XYZ file of C-alpha atoms in Angstrom:
194
model
C 29.292 85.867 40.726
C 32.283 86.651 42.924
C 35.847 86.628 41.700
C 39.135 85.905 43.428
C 41.622 88.591 42.450
C 45.329 88.671 43.164
C 47.776 91.499 43.598
C 51.557 91.206 43.557
C 54.093 94.002 43.867
C 57.858 94.353 43.990
C 59.673 97.565 44.839
C 62.176 97.611 41.990
C 62.187 96.501 38.387
C 65.106 94.159 39.208
C 63.061 92.108 41.682
C 61.058 89.064 40.658
C 57.294 88.509 41.018
C 57.507 84.715 40.504
C 57.233 83.662 44.181
C 54.217 85.916 44.759
C 52.531 84.768 41.546
C 53.051 81.104 42.510
C 51.519 81.713 45.959
C 48.522 83.476 44.403
C 47.998 80.617 41.921
C 48.147 78.121 44.807
C 45.331 80.105 46.475
C 43.100 79.702 43.426
C 43.705 83.043 41.706
C 43.467 82.607 37.933
C 46.278 84.205 35.916
C 43.825 86.559 34.154
C 42.787 87.966 37.520
C 46.262 88.876 38.810
C 47.288 92.528 38.900
C 50.952 93.434 39.316
C 53.252 96.382 39.854
C 57.027 96.511 39.375
C 58.231 99.912 40.422
C 60.112 102.106 42.822
C 59.514 101.631 46.516
C 58.855 105.311 47.165
C 55.877 106.158 49.331
C 52.905 107.570 47.404
C 54.164 106.267 44.055
C 51.287 105.661 41.644
C 50.703 101.927 41.311
C 48.810 101.283 38.062
C 48.283 97.596 38.883
C 46.703 98.387 42.257
C 44.599 101.157 40.731
C 43.364 98.731 38.042
C 42.598 96.069 40.674
C 40.602 98.509 42.801
C 38.712 99.686 39.708
C 37.966 96.103 38.606
C 36.951 94.656 42.000
C 33.259 94.450 42.843
C 31.290 93.839 46.031
C 31.727 90.228 47.162
C 35.056 89.738 45.343
C 38.122 88.628 47.275
C 41.539 90.244 46.918
C 44.457 87.981 47.784
C 47.975 89.278 48.545
C 50.984 87.329 49.755
C 51.616 89.893 52.504
C 49.712 92.910 53.785
C 52.647 95.214 53.010
C 52.141 94.563 49.289
C 49.175 96.973 49.488
C 51.403 99.988 50.146
C 54.745 101.344 51.326
C 53.459 102.967 54.516
C 51.056 102.036 57.265
C 48.746 104.859 56.195
C 48.720 103.681 52.579
C 48.000 100.061 53.549
C 45.283 101.180 55.956
C 43.594 103.350 53.327
C 43.500 100.419 50.906
C 42.106 98.038 53.552
C 39.463 100.621 54.529
C 38.521 101.170 50.869
C 38.100 97.422 50.329
C 36.026 97.097 53.507
C 33.728 100.000 52.596
C 33.116 98.427 49.203
C 32.478 95.011 50.825
C 35.424 93.438 49.059
C 37.125 90.748 51.110
C 40.873 90.699 51.713
C 43.147 87.732 52.361
C 46.776 88.352 53.318
C 48.548 84.996 53.264
C 51.629 85.691 55.416
C 49.669 87.355 58.227
C 46.691 85.003 57.982
C 44.261 87.924 57.682
C 40.927 87.052 56.056
C 38.244 89.731 56.308
C 35.679 87.081 55.370
C 35.933 85.782 58.948
C 35.050 87.574 62.171
C 38.648 87.228 63.394
C 40.019 88.591 60.125
C 37.691 91.591 60.273
C 38.754 92.199 63.880
C 42.454 92.032 62.954
C 41.926 94.404 59.998
C 40.009 96.801 62.267
C 42.761 96.672 64.890
C 45.386 97.321 62.211
C 43.398 100.281 60.912
C 42.933 101.634 64.432
C 46.636 101.290 65.236
C 47.567 103.012 61.989
C 45.165 105.858 62.759
C 46.641 106.100 66.269
C 50.167 106.195 64.805
C 49.175 109.041 62.469
C 47.558 110.976 65.323
C 50.560 110.473 67.613
C 52.837 111.668 64.809
C 50.755 114.839 64.430
C 50.885 115.402 68.186
C 54.675 114.894 68.288
C 55.195 117.349 65.422
C 52.926 119.922 67.092
C 54.735 119.496 70.429
C 58.077 119.904 68.698
C 56.914 123.109 66.966
C 55.575 124.467 70.275
C 58.828 123.599 72.036
C 60.900 125.397 69.396
C 58.649 128.446 69.638
C 58.872 128.455 73.441
C 62.644 128.186 73.440
C 62.853 130.707 70.577
C 65.696 128.843 68.953
C 67.624 130.800 66.363
C 66.811 129.941 62.777
C 70.510 129.908 61.861
C 73.535 128.014 63.003
C 75.529 129.439 65.908
C 78.456 131.700 64.994
C 81.760 129.941 64.431
C 83.613 132.793 66.103
C 82.679 134.602 69.295
C 82.069 138.367 68.979
C 85.520 138.969 70.512
C 87.219 136.721 67.946
C 85.239 138.398 65.146
C 86.513 141.796 66.333
C 90.056 140.435 66.481
C 89.652 139.188 62.886
C 88.463 142.666 61.825
C 91.416 144.405 63.523
C 93.964 142.071 61.925
C 92.331 142.447 58.507
C 92.489 146.221 59.022
C 96.273 145.998 59.412
C 96.546 144.508 55.937
C 96.824 140.819 56.824
C 95.553 138.681 53.881
C 92.031 137.439 54.587
C 92.750 133.922 53.334
C 95.616 133.599 55.861
C 93.439 135.006 58.652
C 90.662 132.575 57.767
C 93.093 129.686 58.035
C 94.479 130.967 61.348
C 90.974 131.399 62.820
C 89.827 128.006 61.526
C 87.031 129.318 59.290
C 86.514 129.366 55.553
C 87.498 132.390 53.521
C 83.810 133.021 52.764
C 82.989 132.990 56.486
C 85.836 135.410 57.204
C 84.605 137.807 54.509
C 81.046 137.483 55.851
C 82.205 138.471 59.355
C 84.233 141.381 57.975
C 81.264 142.640 55.930
C 78.948 142.334 58.932
C 81.378 144.140 61.243
C 82.073 146.943 58.748
C 78.342 147.498 58.164
C 77.797 147.743 61.951
C 80.603 150.271 62.317
C 79.285 152.329 59.370
C 82.313 151.726 57.163
C 81.448 151.304 53.497
């Protein structure tokens, strides 16, 4: 015997599940077969209600959600859940999008969504790899550029050597006192002064 199961989720404890629960009831989901989560909207957050639903669902059952995005907080998460349901031959109905994997059109839409999500993940990997390669090729420095040119750093060192207070020099050069001391330490270590 197949069962119609419902899943409702809100991102924060302050949000209300009532509208989703009413829509699930209108679709024939019995209250004892509704699984819910009220939690943070962070990606990859454990969702005990969804985990319980996936554990409870059997081949031939139907999972009903008010919107496809209720199944996860990222395209990858939603896609994994849809793929898991499909592999286990559990049907999915998403009311807002009109997706019903019990129909040929619904299966096609779910497959297209999964394919697009996989493409998005692959393109993201390619963009990150291209960005890494570009940084390596350009050999960008790992640190921020110096606030003072080497000439200005030398001028700072000379003035500090005359006894000018470092905090006043820092203000005059437009750098923090810590930055001024860092330049002075770097310059004195290069010149061999202890």
